[in-house]
Structure formats: structure tokens, C-alpha cells
Coordinates of C-alpha atoms and ligand atoms in Angstrom, one line a residue:
M1 CA 11.6 16.2 3.1
K2 CA 11.9 19.6 3.7
N3 CA 13.0 20.9 7.1
E4 CA 10.1 21.9 9.2
K5 CA 8.3 20.9 12.5
L6 CA 5.5 18.7 11.7
P7 CA 2.4 18.5 13.8
A8 CA 1.6 15.8 16.6
W9 CA -2.0 15.1 17.5
D10 CA -3.6 16.2 20.7
L11 CA -5.4 13.4 22.4
S12 CA -6.6 15.6 25.3
D13 CA -10.0 15.7 23.7
L14 CA -10.5 12.1 24.8
F15 CA -8.2 12.0 28.2
N16 CA -5.5 13.8 29.9
G17 CA -3.1 11.0 29.8
I18 CA -3.0 7.5 30.9
D19 CA -3.2 8.4 34.6
D20 CA -6.5 10.7 34.0
E21 CA -8.7 9.5 36.8
K22 CA -11.6 9.8 34.6
I23 CA -10.3 6.7 33.0
T24 CA -10.3 4.5 36.2
K25 CA -13.9 6.0 37.0
G26 CA -15.2 5.2 33.5
L27 CA -14.1 1.6 33.8
E28 CA -15.6 1.2 37.2
K29 CA -18.8 2.3 35.8
Y30 CA -18.7 0.3 32.6
K31 CA -18.1 -3.0 34.8
K32 CA -20.9 -2.2 37.1
F33 CA -23.3 -1.4 34.2
C34 CA -22.6 -4.6 32.2
A35 CA -23.1 -6.7 35.1
N36 CA -26.4 -5.0 36.0
F37 CA -27.7 -4.6 32.5
A38 CA -27.6 -8.5 32.2
K39 CA -29.4 -9.0 35.4
R40 CA -32.1 -6.6 34.6
Y41 CA -32.9 -7.7 31.0
K42 CA -31.7 -11.1 30.1
G43 CA -34.4 -13.3 29.4
K44 CA -37.0 -10.5 29.8
L45 CA -36.8 -8.6 26.5
K46 CA -40.2 -10.0 25.5
N47 CA -41.9 -8.3 28.4
L48 CA -40.6 -4.8 27.5
D49 CA -42.8 -2.2 25.6
G50 CA -41.4 0.1 22.9
A51 CA -40.6 3.0 25.3
E52 CA -38.7 0.7 27.7
F53 CA -36.9 -1.2 24.8
A54 CA -35.7 2.5 23.5
A55 CA -34.8 3.4 27.0
M56 CA -32.8 0.3 27.6
L57 CA -30.9 0.7 24.1
K58 CA -30.0 4.5 24.8
E59 CA -28.5 3.5 28.0
Y60 CA -26.6 0.3 26.4
E61 CA -25.3 2.8 23.5
K62 CA -24.2 5.4 26.0
N63 CA -22.1 2.8 28.0
I64 CA -20.6 1.0 24.8
S65 CA -19.6 4.4 23.4
M66 CA -17.8 5.3 26.7
A67 CA -15.9 2.0 26.6
S68 CA -15.1 2.7 23.0
K69 CA -13.7 6.1 24.1
I70 CA -11.4 4.5 26.7
G71 CA -10.3 1.7 24.5
G72 CA -9.7 4.3 21.6
F73 CA -7.6 6.4 23.7
A74 CA -5.5 3.8 25.1
Y75 CA -5.0 2.5 21.3
L76 CA -4.1 5.9 20.1
N77 CA -1.8 6.7 22.8
M78 CA 0.1 3.4 22.0
V79 CA 0.5 3.6 18.1
T80 CA 2.8 6.6 18.2
Q81 CA 5.3 5.2 20.7
M82 CA 5.1 1.1 20.5
K83 CA 8.6 1.2 22.0
N84 CA 7.3 2.7 25.2
Q85 CA 6.6 -0.2 27.6
Q86 CA 4.0 1.6 29.7
A87 CA 2.1 2.8 26.8
M88 CA 2.0 -0.9 25.4
A89 CA 0.9 -2.4 28.9
F90 CA -1.8 0.2 29.5
Y91 CA -3.1 -0.7 26.1
Q92 CA -2.9 -4.4 26.7
D93 CA -4.7 -4.0 30.3
I94 CA -7.5 -1.8 29.1
S95 CA -8.4 -4.2 26.1
E96 CA -8.4 -7.2 28.5
K97 CA -10.8 -5.2 30.9
L98 CA -13.1 -4.1 28.2
T99 CA -13.5 -7.5 26.8
D100 CA -13.9 -9.1 30.4
Y101 CA -16.3 -6.5 31.5
G102 CA -18.3 -6.7 28.3
K103 CA -19.0 -10.5 28.4
P104 CA -22.5 -10.4 30.0
L105 CA -23.6 -8.2 27.2
V106 CA -23.5 -11.0 24.7
F107 CA -27.2 -12.2 25.2
L108 CA -28.7 -8.8 23.9
S109 CA -28.4 -9.5 20.2
L110 CA -29.0 -13.3 20.5
E111 CA -32.2 -12.8 22.4
I112 CA -33.5 -9.9 20.1
N113 CA -32.9 -12.5 17.2
S114 CA -35.1 -15.2 19.1
L115 CA -38.0 -12.9 19.2
D116 CA -40.8 -13.0 16.4
K117 CA -41.3 -10.4 14.0
E118 CA -44.5 -9.0 15.6
K119 CA -42.7 -8.1 18.8
I120 CA -40.1 -6.1 16.9
S121 CA -42.7 -4.3 14.8
S122 CA -44.6 -3.3 18.0
W123 CA -41.5 -1.8 19.4
L124 CA -40.8 0.0 16.0
K125 CA -44.1 1.9 16.7
N126 CA -42.5 3.8 19.3
K127 CA -40.6 6.9 17.8
E128 CA -37.5 6.5 20.1
A129 CA -37.2 3.0 19.5
A130 CA -37.5 3.5 15.8
F131 CA -34.4 5.4 15.7
Y132 CA -32.4 2.1 16.2
K133 CA -34.3 0.4 13.2
P134 CA -31.1 0.3 11.1
W135 CA -29.2 -1.4 13.8
L136 CA -32.3 -4.0 14.4
E137 CA -32.6 -4.6 10.6
R138 CA -28.9 -5.4 10.4
L139 CA -29.1 -7.9 13.5
R140 CA -32.2 -9.6 12.0
R141 CA -31.0 -9.7 8.3
F142 CA -29.2 -13.0 9.2
K143 CA -32.0 -14.6 11.1
K144 CA -33.3 -16.4 8.2
Y145 CA -30.0 -18.3 7.8
E146 CA -29.6 -19.0 11.5
L147 CA -29.9 -22.4 12.7
S148 CA -31.1 -24.1 15.9
E149 CA -29.4 -22.5 18.9
E150 CA -28.0 -25.9 19.7
V151 CA -26.3 -26.2 16.0
E152 CA -25.1 -22.5 16.3
E153 CA -23.3 -23.3 19.6
V154 CA -21.8 -26.4 18.1
L155 CA -20.7 -24.4 15.1
I156 CA -19.0 -21.9 17.2
E157 CA -17.1 -24.4 19.4
K158 CA -16.2 -26.5 16.5
S159 CA -15.0 -23.4 14.5
L160 CA -11.8 -23.5 16.6
T161 CA -10.8 -26.8 15.2
S162 CA -12.2 -26.1 11.6
S163 CA -12.3 -23.0 9.9
S164 CA -10.6 -20.9 12.5
A165 CA -7.8 -23.7 12.7
W166 CA -7.1 -23.7 8.8
V167 CA -6.8 -19.8 8.8
R168 CA -4.6 -19.9 11.9
L169 CA -2.3 -22.5 10.2
Y170 CA -2.3 -20.5 7.1
E171 CA -1.4 -17.3 8.8
E172 CA 1.3 -19.1 11.0
T173 CA 2.7 -20.8 7.9
S174 CA 2.7 -17.3 5.9
S175 CA 4.5 -15.2 8.6
K176 CA 7.3 -17.6 8.8
L177 CA 8.3 -17.7 5.2
V178 CA 11.7 -16.5 4.6
Y179 CA 13.1 -15.3 1.1
K180 CA 16.7 -15.3 0.2
I181 CA 18.1 -12.8 -2.5
D182 CA 21.9 -13.0 -3.0
G183 CA 22.7 -14.6 0.4
K184 CA 20.5 -12.1 2.3
T185 CA 17.2 -13.1 3.9
Y186 CA 14.1 -11.2 3.9
N187 CA 10.4 -11.5 5.1
D188 CA 7.2 -10.9 3.4
A189 CA 6.9 -7.2 3.8
E190 CA 10.6 -6.6 3.1
I191 CA 10.4 -8.6 -0.1
S192 CA 7.4 -6.8 -1.5
K193 CA 9.2 -3.5 -1.3
L194 CA 12.1 -4.9 -3.5
L195 CA 9.4 -5.3 -6.5
L196 CA 9.4 -1.5 -6.6
E197 CA 13.1 -1.4 -7.3
S198 CA 14.2 0.4 -10.7
D199 CA 16.4 -2.4 -11.6
E200 CA 14.4 -5.0 -13.8
N201 CA 17.0 -7.8 -12.9
I202 CA 16.4 -7.2 -9.1
R203 CA 12.5 -7.4 -9.6
L204 CA 12.6 -10.6 -11.7
K205 CA 14.9 -12.2 -9.0
V206 CA 12.4 -11.1 -6.3
G207 CA 9.5 -12.3 -8.2
K208 CA 10.9 -15.6 -9.0
E209 CA 12.0 -16.0 -5.2
I210 CA 8.3 -15.5 -4.2
N211 CA 7.2 -17.9 -6.4
R212 CA 9.7 -20.5 -5.3
V213 CA 8.9 -20.2 -1.7
A214 CA 5.1 -20.4 -2.6
M215 CA 6.0 -23.7 -4.6
Q216 CA 7.9 -25.1 -1.8
N217 CA 4.8 -24.9 0.5
A218 CA 2.3 -25.6 -2.3
D219 CA 1.2 -29.1 -0.9
L220 CA 0.2 -27.5 2.5
F221 CA -1.3 -24.3 1.1
T222 CA -3.4 -26.3 -1.4
F223 CA -4.5 -28.7 1.3
I224 CA -5.3 -25.7 3.6
Y225 CA -7.4 -24.1 0.7
N226 CA -9.3 -27.3 0.1
M227 CA -10.4 -27.6 3.4
V228 CA -11.2 -23.8 3.8
I229 CA -13.6 -24.2 0.9
K230 CA -15.2 -27.3 2.0
D231 CA -15.8 -26.2 5.4
K232 CA -17.5 -23.0 4.0
A233 CA -19.7 -25.2 1.7
I234 CA -20.9 -27.6 4.4
E235 CA -22.1 -24.5 6.6
D236 CA -23.4 -22.7 3.6
E237 CA -25.5 -25.6 2.6
K238 CA -27.0 -25.9 6.0
R239 CA -27.8 -22.5 6.3
G240 CA -29.4 -22.3 3.0
F241 CA -27.1 -20.1 1.0
K242 CA -27.5 -20.7 -2.6
R243 CA -24.0 -19.8 -4.0
P244 CA -20.6 -19.7 -2.4
V245 CA -20.4 -15.8 -2.9
S246 CA -24.0 -15.4 -1.3
S247 CA -22.8 -15.3 2.5
R248 CA -20.2 -12.4 1.9
N249 CA -22.9 -10.5 -0.2
M250 CA -25.4 -10.7 2.6
S251 CA -22.8 -9.4 5.3
E252 CA -22.0 -6.5 2.7
N253 CA -25.7 -6.1 2.2
V254 CA -25.5 -6.3 -1.8
S255 CA -27.4 -8.7 -3.9
D256 CA -25.8 -11.4 -5.8
K257 CA -27.0 -9.7 -9.1
T258 CA -25.2 -6.5 -8.1
V259 CA -21.9 -8.3 -7.7
D260 CA -22.3 -10.4 -10.9
A261 CA -23.1 -7.1 -12.8
L262 CA -19.8 -5.5 -11.3
A263 CA -17.8 -8.7 -12.2
E264 CA -19.0 -8.8 -15.7
S265 CA -18.4 -5.2 -16.5
V266 CA -15.0 -5.3 -15.1
R267 CA -14.3 -8.2 -17.3
M268 CA -15.6 -6.6 -20.4
H269 CA -13.1 -3.7 -19.8
Y270 CA -10.0 -5.9 -19.5
R271 CA -8.8 -5.1 -23.0
D272 CA -9.8 -1.3 -23.0
I273 CA -8.1 -0.8 -19.6
A274 CA -5.5 -3.4 -18.4
H275 CA -4.3 -4.5 -21.8
R276 CA -4.1 -1.0 -23.4
F277 CA -2.1 0.1 -20.2
Y278 CA 0.3 -2.5 -20.0
K279 CA 1.1 -2.0 -23.8
L280 CA 2.2 1.6 -22.8
K281 CA 3.9 0.5 -19.8
A282 CA 5.9 -2.2 -21.9
K283 CA 6.8 0.6 -24.5
W284 CA 7.9 3.0 -21.8
L285 CA 10.1 0.2 -20.2
K286 CA 11.5 -0.4 -23.7
K287 CA 10.3 -4.1 -23.9
D288 CA 8.1 -6.2 -26.1
K289 CA 6.4 -7.8 -23.1
I290 CA 6.8 -6.9 -19.4
S291 CA 7.2 -9.6 -16.9
Y292 CA 4.4 -10.4 -14.5
W293 CA 6.8 -8.8 -11.8
D294 CA 7.2 -5.6 -13.7
R295 CA 3.5 -4.5 -13.5
N296 CA 4.2 -2.0 -10.6
A297 CA 7.6 -1.2 -11.7
P298 CA 8.5 2.6 -11.6
L299 CA 8.7 4.3 -14.8
P300 CA 12.3 5.5 -15.9
F301 CA 11.2 9.1 -16.1
S302 CA 9.2 9.5 -12.9
A303 CA 10.7 12.3 -11.0
D304 CA 9.2 12.5 -7.3
C305 CA 9.4 16.0 -6.2
N306 CA 9.2 17.0 -2.5
Y307 CA 6.5 18.8 -0.9
S308 CA 6.4 20.8 2.6
W309 CA 3.5 19.8 4.9
E310 CA 2.2 23.3 4.5
E311 CA 1.9 22.8 0.7
T312 CA 0.3 19.4 1.2
V313 CA -2.4 20.8 3.3
E314 CA -2.9 23.6 1.0
I315 CA -3.2 21.2 -2.1
V316 CA -5.6 18.9 -0.2
L317 CA -7.6 21.7 1.3
N318 CA -8.0 23.6 -1.9
A319 CA -9.2 20.6 -3.7
Y320 CA -11.8 19.8 -1.0
K321 CA -12.9 23.5 -1.1
K322 CA -13.2 23.5 -4.9
F323 CA -15.6 20.5 -4.6
S324 CA -17.7 21.5 -1.7
P325 CA -17.6 24.5 0.9
R326 CA -19.2 22.2 3.3
L327 CA -16.9 19.4 3.0
Y328 CA -14.0 22.0 3.5
A329 CA -15.6 23.2 6.5
I330 CA -15.4 19.8 8.1
A331 CA -11.9 18.9 7.0
K332 CA -10.4 22.3 8.1
D333 CA -11.2 21.1 11.9
F334 CA -8.6 18.4 11.5
F335 CA -5.7 20.9 11.1
T336 CA -7.0 23.8 13.5
H337 CA -7.6 21.3 16.4
N338 CA -4.6 19.1 16.0
W339 CA -6.4 16.0 15.3
I340 CA -3.5 14.5 12.9
D341 CA -0.3 13.0 13.8
V342 CA 2.0 13.7 10.9
P343 CA 5.5 12.9 11.4
P344 CA 7.4 9.5 11.2
R345 CA 8.9 8.7 14.3
D346 CA 10.9 5.7 15.9
G347 CA 8.6 3.3 17.3
K348 CA 5.5 4.7 15.7
R349 CA 3.2 2.4 13.6
S350 CA 3.8 2.5 9.7
G351 CA 1.3 3.4 7.2
A352 CA -1.7 5.7 7.7
F353 CA -5.1 5.4 9.1
C354 CA -8.4 7.1 10.3
A355 CA -9.4 6.1 13.8
P356 CA -13.0 6.8 14.4
V357 CA -12.9 6.3 18.3
C358 CA -16.5 6.5 19.1
A359 CA -19.6 8.1 17.9
D360 CA -19.6 11.2 20.0
S361 CA -16.1 12.0 19.4
H362 CA -14.2 13.3 16.4
P363 CA -11.7 10.7 14.5
Y364 CA -8.0 10.9 14.7
L365 CA -5.6 10.5 11.5
L366 CA -2.3 8.8 11.7
L367 CA 0.2 9.6 8.8
N368 CA 3.9 9.0 8.3
F369 CA 4.5 12.1 6.1
A370 CA 7.6 12.1 4.0
G371 CA 6.7 14.8 1.4
K372 CA 6.3 12.6 -1.6
Q373 CA 3.4 12.9 -4.2
N374 CA 1.9 10.0 -2.8
D375 CA 1.8 11.6 0.7
I376 CA -0.5 14.0 -0.8
L377 CA -2.9 11.4 -1.9
T378 CA -2.7 9.5 1.5
L379 CA -3.7 12.8 3.3
A380 CA -6.6 13.1 0.8
H381 CA -7.7 9.7 1.4
E382 CA -7.7 9.6 5.3
L383 CA -9.1 13.1 5.6
G384 CA -12.2 11.7 3.4
H385 CA -12.6 8.9 6.0
G386 CA -12.5 11.5 8.8
C387 CA -15.1 13.9 7.2
H388 CA -17.1 10.9 6.4
H389 CA -17.3 10.1 10.1
Q390 CA -18.3 13.7 10.9
T391 CA -21.3 13.5 8.6
R392 CA -22.9 10.6 10.5
V393 CA -22.3 11.6 14.1
K394 CA -26.2 12.0 14.6
N395 CA -26.9 8.2 13.7
G396 CA -25.4 7.1 17.1
E397 CA -23.1 4.3 18.0
L398 CA -25.2 1.3 17.4
N399 CA -26.6 2.3 13.9
E400 CA -23.3 2.9 12.6
Y401 CA -21.3 -0.2 11.3
S402 CA -18.5 -0.5 8.6
R403 CA -18.7 -2.5 5.4
M404 CA -15.9 -2.1 3.2
T405 CA -18.0 -1.5 0.0
T406 CA -19.1 2.0 1.6
E407 CA -16.5 2.7 4.0
E408 CA -14.1 3.7 1.3
V409 CA -16.3 5.9 -0.7
A410 CA -15.4 9.2 0.8
S411 CA -11.9 8.4 1.2
V412 CA -11.5 7.3 -2.6
F413 CA -13.6 10.3 -3.7
G414 CA -11.3 12.6 -1.5
E415 CA -8.5 11.1 -3.3
M416 CA -9.7 11.5 -6.8
I417 CA -10.6 15.4 -6.3
T418 CA -7.2 16.0 -4.9
F419 CA -5.6 13.7 -7.6
Q420 CA -7.6 15.8 -10.3
S421 CA -6.7 19.1 -9.1
M422 CA -2.9 18.2 -9.2
V423 CA -3.3 16.9 -12.7
E424 CA -5.0 20.1 -13.9
K425 CA -2.3 22.4 -12.4
L426 CA 0.6 20.4 -14.4
P427 CA 1.4 21.4 -18.0
D428 CA 2.1 18.6 -20.4
S429 CA 5.1 17.0 -19.2
K430 CA 6.8 13.7 -18.3
E431 CA 5.8 14.6 -14.5
K432 CA 2.1 14.8 -15.4
L433 CA 2.4 11.4 -17.4
A434 CA 4.2 9.8 -14.6
L435 CA 1.5 11.0 -12.2
I436 CA -1.5 9.9 -14.2
A437 CA 0.4 6.4 -14.9
S438 CA 0.8 5.9 -11.1
K439 CA -2.8 6.4 -10.6
V440 CA -3.9 4.3 -13.3
S441 CA -1.8 1.7 -12.1
D442 CA -3.3 1.9 -8.7
M443 CA -6.8 1.8 -10.3
I444 CA -6.1 -1.2 -12.1
N445 CA -4.7 -3.1 -9.0
T446 CA -7.9 -2.2 -7.1
A447 CA -10.7 -2.4 -9.8
I448 CA -9.6 -5.0 -12.3
R449 CA -6.9 -7.2 -10.4
Q450 CA -9.4 -7.7 -7.6
I451 CA -12.1 -9.0 -9.9
A452 CA -9.6 -11.4 -11.4
F453 CA -8.9 -12.8 -8.1
H454 CA -12.9 -13.0 -7.7
F455 CA -13.1 -15.0 -10.8
F456 CA -10.4 -17.3 -9.8
E457 CA -12.2 -17.9 -6.3
T458 CA -15.5 -18.4 -8.0
R459 CA -14.0 -21.1 -10.3
A460 CA -12.2 -22.9 -7.3
H461 CA -15.2 -23.0 -5.1
E462 CA -17.4 -24.2 -7.9
E463 CA -14.9 -27.1 -9.0
R464 CA -14.2 -28.1 -5.4
K465 CA -18.1 -29.2 -5.3
S466 CA -17.0 -32.4 -7.4
G467 CA -13.9 -33.1 -5.3
E468 CA -10.3 -31.8 -4.2
L469 CA -8.4 -29.6 -6.5
S470 CA -4.6 -30.5 -7.1
T471 CA -2.1 -27.6 -6.9
E472 CA -1.6 -27.9 -10.8
R473 CA -5.4 -27.3 -11.3
L474 CA -5.3 -24.1 -8.9
N475 CA -2.1 -22.9 -10.8
T476 CA -4.0 -23.3 -14.1
I477 CA -7.1 -21.6 -13.0
W478 CA -4.8 -18.9 -11.6
Q479 CA -2.7 -18.4 -14.7
E480 CA -5.8 -18.4 -17.0
E481 CA -7.3 -15.6 -15.0
M482 CA -4.2 -13.6 -14.9
K483 CA -3.4 -14.0 -18.6
E484 CA -7.1 -13.1 -19.5
S485 CA -6.8 -9.7 -17.2
L486 CA -3.4 -8.6 -18.0
G487 CA -3.4 -9.2 -21.7
E488 CA -0.7 -10.0 -24.2
Y489 CA 1.7 -7.4 -23.1
V490 CA 2.3 -9.0 -19.8
E491 CA 4.2 -12.3 -19.5
V492 CA 2.4 -15.0 -17.5
G493 CA 4.7 -17.7 -17.0
D494 CA 5.5 -20.4 -14.6
D495 CA 7.4 -17.8 -12.6
C496 CA 4.0 -16.6 -11.1
A497 CA 2.1 -20.0 -11.2
Y498 CA 1.8 -20.4 -7.4
I499 CA 1.1 -16.9 -6.4
W500 CA -2.6 -17.7 -5.8
S501 CA -1.4 -19.3 -2.4
Q502 CA -0.3 -15.6 -1.3
V503 CA -3.5 -13.9 -1.7
G504 CA -4.4 -14.2 2.0
H505 CA -8.1 -13.1 1.6
F506 CA -8.9 -16.3 -0.2
F507 CA -8.0 -18.0 3.0
F508 CA -9.3 -15.8 5.8
L509 CA -12.0 -13.9 4.1
P510 CA -13.4 -15.9 1.2
F511 CA -15.2 -13.6 -1.5
Y512 CA -14.1 -10.4 0.0
V513 CA -11.7 -9.2 -2.8
Y514 CA -14.5 -7.8 -4.8
A515 CA -15.4 -5.2 -2.3
Y516 CA -12.3 -3.3 -3.3
S517 CA -13.2 -3.1 -6.8
F518 CA -16.9 -2.5 -5.8
A519 CA -15.8 0.6 -3.7
D520 CA -13.3 1.9 -6.6
C521 CA -15.9 1.7 -9.2
L522 CA -18.8 2.8 -7.3
V523 CA -16.6 6.3 -6.7
N524 CA -15.5 6.5 -10.3
S525 CA -19.1 6.3 -11.5
L526 CA -20.2 8.9 -8.8
Y527 CA -17.3 11.2 -9.9
Q528 CA -18.3 10.9 -13.4
V529 CA -21.7 11.9 -12.6
S530 CA -20.3 14.8 -10.6
Q531 CA -18.5 16.0 -13.7
S532 CA -21.4 15.8 -16.1
G533 CA -23.2 18.3 -14.3
T534 CA -26.4 16.2 -15.0
V535 CA -27.5 16.2 -11.2
E536 CA -28.6 19.3 -9.7
N537 CA -26.8 20.1 -6.3
F538 CA -24.6 17.1 -6.6
N539 CA -22.2 18.3 -3.7
D540 CA -25.3 18.4 -1.2
K541 CA -26.8 15.3 -2.4
Y542 CA -23.3 13.7 -2.0
M543 CA -22.9 15.0 1.6
Q544 CA -26.3 13.6 2.4
M545 CA -25.4 10.3 0.9
L546 CA -22.4 10.2 2.9
S547 CA -24.4 10.7 6.2
Q548 CA -26.5 7.5 5.2
T549 CA -24.0 5.0 4.1
A550 CA -24.5 2.7 7.1
I551 CA -28.3 3.1 7.3
G552 CA -29.5 2.9 3.8
D553 CA -29.1 0.2 1.0
Y554 CA -27.3 1.0 -2.3
K555 CA -30.3 1.5 -4.4
K556 CA -31.6 4.1 -2.0
L557 CA -28.1 5.8 -1.6
L558 CA -27.7 6.0 -5.2
A559 CA -31.1 6.8 -6.5
P560 CA -30.6 10.8 -6.2
F561 CA -27.8 10.5 -8.7
G562 CA -29.8 8.6 -11.2
L563 CA -27.6 5.5 -10.6
N564 CA -28.6 1.8 -10.1
P565 CA -25.9 -0.7 -9.3
D566 CA -27.9 -3.8 -10.7
N567 CA -27.2 -2.3 -14.0
P568 CA -24.1 -3.1 -15.8
E569 CA -24.2 0.3 -17.2
F570 CA -23.7 1.7 -13.7
W571 CA -20.3 0.0 -13.4
D572 CA -19.4 0.8 -17.2
K573 CA -19.6 4.5 -16.3
G574 CA -16.9 4.1 -13.5
L575 CA -14.7 1.9 -15.6
E576 CA -15.0 4.7 -18.4
L577 CA -13.1 7.1 -16.2
I578 CA -10.1 4.8 -16.1
S579 CA -10.2 4.4 -19.7
K580 CA -10.2 8.1 -20.4
Y581 CA -7.1 8.4 -18.2
I582 CA -5.5 6.0 -20.5
D583 CA -6.6 8.0 -23.5
E584 CA -4.8 10.9 -21.8
L585 CA -1.7 8.7 -21.5
E586 CA -1.7 7.9 -25.0
R587 CA -2.0 11.6 -26.0
L588 CA 1.0 12.5 -23.7
D589 CA 3.0 9.5 -25.1
K590 CA 2.5 10.9 -28.5
K591 CA 3.0 14.5 -27.7
L592 CA 6.2 14.0 -25.8
N593 CA 7.5 11.5 -28.3
L594 CA 8.6 9.0 -25.5
Ligands
ZN601 ZN1 -9.4 3.7 3.3

């Protein structure tokens, strides 16, 4: 990294430090509010009229927001100095207090859901109450699938010894796995990094070791997985969900039909995208076929140059500006007001994130900037999240919520426009090819691979209906799905047969994996539309859409762009973008005579 002083974030917009007296006062106020609120409203909601209901929610929202601000501050103050005992203890103390004080508020959503439709509609006639319609609708969406209060209570209590117990066992077992390479031991995170080594012998050794450890634990993982699937099936049946995937779709607020259209479209593009890419990759790695463990191997000629922070900011902001001056205006604030913590530090959390804090405050971004090409795209990504938050402040705390499928739109889009501007500046060269190849590889891992995972779990849940699945059977389904998606230039042998057990989402969030592909393909489709010039004022419509992601459904959000996610063509459009990048890779490969 070039020698320069990297900026840290300034948390004083929230509080002036952990001994700011506003924190103690705020906590006291919140504690009193929670206790009083339950006393005033519990069991009495049915007697409220629209105006009273709105006033109640406003007060509730204001206090929730204050609690989020205190909790958010404690968290952010901690993540940059995790070896500081005082900061750690402060965070722990604040979290416990907020959870404890907030307990009396639990009645609110349950009681609202116990009321009939007529009562809710009468409230919504009041203009102020109608502001909270998105929140109410979200709350009520599950009502149809709710069971009697007693059954719900039993399910919550029993979950500790059923679903949650299996997940816990899975997580505890996984976190204790130890890998051995040449006499040295590694944990999970350390071993995955070794898969990015340039020496193919190391990669293969590492891959085989990951598979061996999974095989050693296969009896237990198979048993847990069978239980997780059955447990979900029992509850789904009682609630009346038609298919294993349906309850997840319900919480993402997408129809089964939309998800089917996505999955089928992706499958139709396996050949054109993944197979074609790995053929090129095999050639670049000078092999007839690459191993399963070579998929993410670095290219022999990828030269990663160094960027200063100043250059990085310039590249990202220029890309944002070129796309939309309004987006640029929002993005600029993050730099001028020090809302980003840039440098890596001892004791700082690794990776990068955008923390929204609360509805009436701006978000903060955390980075661990090392001056690599990838760091530019990471800034573009997190900044997208940050700008997205700023466009929806007016919706308030309650109406906002995160669902994976829309939460990643602005971030992936921000990354896309930045990536594109970097590519455009480069002449035809190995550097350009390596940049595109690394982006395509990421896109395949997100858009294509996650759908292969989706087909794996769909089949496992389907087959489980007629009895327990053996490890051999799960291995076979896994290998079939991997072979189909990766194609003939990737060896899917016995050295990766047990890897399904390493996909944590299968265990703790069944049917979640498609959301990654969903978000990526959705952005790619939107990006294609933006490039085609067919939609007038695309940028303004895009900004408008961002402000609505938590309060509108997909069809409504995408209609201004002439897009309909139920239609397989919508997904094809997004996938075509990846395909075009592979055309470009083929062209460069020929031209550079690699
Ligand atoms: Zn993200």
C-alpha cells in the first residue's frame, strides 16, 4: 500500500464517547418508556381509534430509534478496537440492557395480529396511521399461516430442543473442525484462504483435506440434515405451506413462481456461462480439465497493482457521478464528514460492512483498505449500501426492513458501475483480461453456483418426504448438481463429494441461497436496461426505486423499467450480461494470444 494516512470515522454525530451522559439519560428514558408503554396499551389495542393508534406508533418508533442509536454507537465503538476491554464491556452491557428493557414490547405485534381485518382497515383510514401501512402489511402477511396461540407458544418453546438444537449442534461441530496440511493445523477461515494460493498442488491438497474432514463427520452431518429437513416439513405442513421453498419465499415477499423462473433461467445458462468460462480457465491454467478446487485459482498472469486511498475514492466517486449526479451528491457526504473507517488496525474487525445505525441518522462504513483492485470494488459496494439507506430515511424506522433480495441491489449496482468504468479505462491487455475474469468468476459464484445449491436442497427436501437420506445419496445429488452446473472442463470427483455438508445455509437458513443469485441477476437486468437507453430518465427512476425497496413489492418496483420478475426473460436479460463478458474474455484471449 502507498504510504499515506488513512481516515478514521467520526462517531460524534451519535455520541461524544462512552461516558457521554446522553447515553445514560437515553437508557433511563427507554427503560421507563417500555414499562409504561405495555401498561398503557397491552390488551387495549382494540379500543384505539386511527388517530390514537398513529400517536402510539409514533411514540414507539421514536423510542425504538433512540435505542438503536445507543446500541449502534456501542457496536461501532467496539468493532474498531476489539482488544480494548472497556469498549467490549460497554457493548456487552448496552446490549443486555436494551434486550432486557425491551421485553415488555413483545406484545405489540402479537396483539396486532390477533385483531380482525376490519379493525386494521378502520385504522388505516386515518392519514397518519396509513403511513405505517408497509409495516402493518408485513406483520400481517404471516397471519394466514399462524397457528393457535397455544400451538405457537409450544413451537417457540420446543424449538430450543428441535430446530435450534440441530442448528447449534451443526455450528458447534463445524467451528471445532481442524484441518491438517503438512503437519500444520488450520481452522475453517484459514484453510479457505489457502484455496487462493497460486500453487495448484497446495490447492489440491487443501481441497482434499476439506473433503476428508467433511467425510470424517459425515454420519453426524447427514443425521442433522435429515432432522433439519423433517423438522421444517412438520411445521410447514401444519402451517399450510405448499412447498418446502414457500415459507422462505413468503419472508422474502416473492412468489414461488418468481423463484422458479429464476432457477430455471439460470439452469438454462449453465452451458453458455459457467461451462464456457471454465473452458477458458482450463486453457489459462494450461490444463485439459481443472480440478473442482481450481475454480477460484488466481490466473498466472494477474498482476494486482496498488492504489492509494485518494485514487480509490476518485475512481469510485467518478463512476457514481457519471451514472447519476444525485447519487454522487449523496455519496460525497460519506467522505467529507468522515463516515468511513478506512485503515486496517490491530484488533479491528476484518472485512467490510455498512452499518445503518437508525432511521434518523446516517450510516457508517467500515473497511480494511489494503490498496488492491478488490478494495476499490469493496468501497463501491459498501458505499452503495450507504447511499441506499440515505434514500429511504423518510420511510421511518418501522417501515424499513432488510430482505436480502433487495438489500443488495444498490451495493451490487454501485460495484457494477465502478467495475465498468475501470474496464473502460484499460487498453486491451492481460490486466484487463484478469480484471474481467475475476469479476466473471465472482458473478458465477453468486448467480450460478447458488442456484446449483438451490437445486441440491430442493431435491434433498423432496426426497426426504419418502424417508431418510443416506450420506451416499446426498453425495450423489451434490455431485450431479455440481457436474451439471460446472460442466465438462471441471473435474467433479470423489474429492469434493462431501462438500454439501460445508454449506451452512442448508442447515441454518434452508432455501436462502437463491437470494444471492436473485439479487445479482436483478441488478444485472437493471444494468442492462440502463445501458440500452430504452427507459427515459433511468437514473431518476432508479433512485426512486431505491427509496421504495422495503415498502413496495417487486412487480411495482420494477414496472417503471418495463421488467417483470415472473417472466423468465427478465432473468435471461441479467444472465446475458455475464455471457457478454465471457464473449469479451474470448476476444481478449484470442487477441493477446494466450
Ligand atoms: Zn452487501
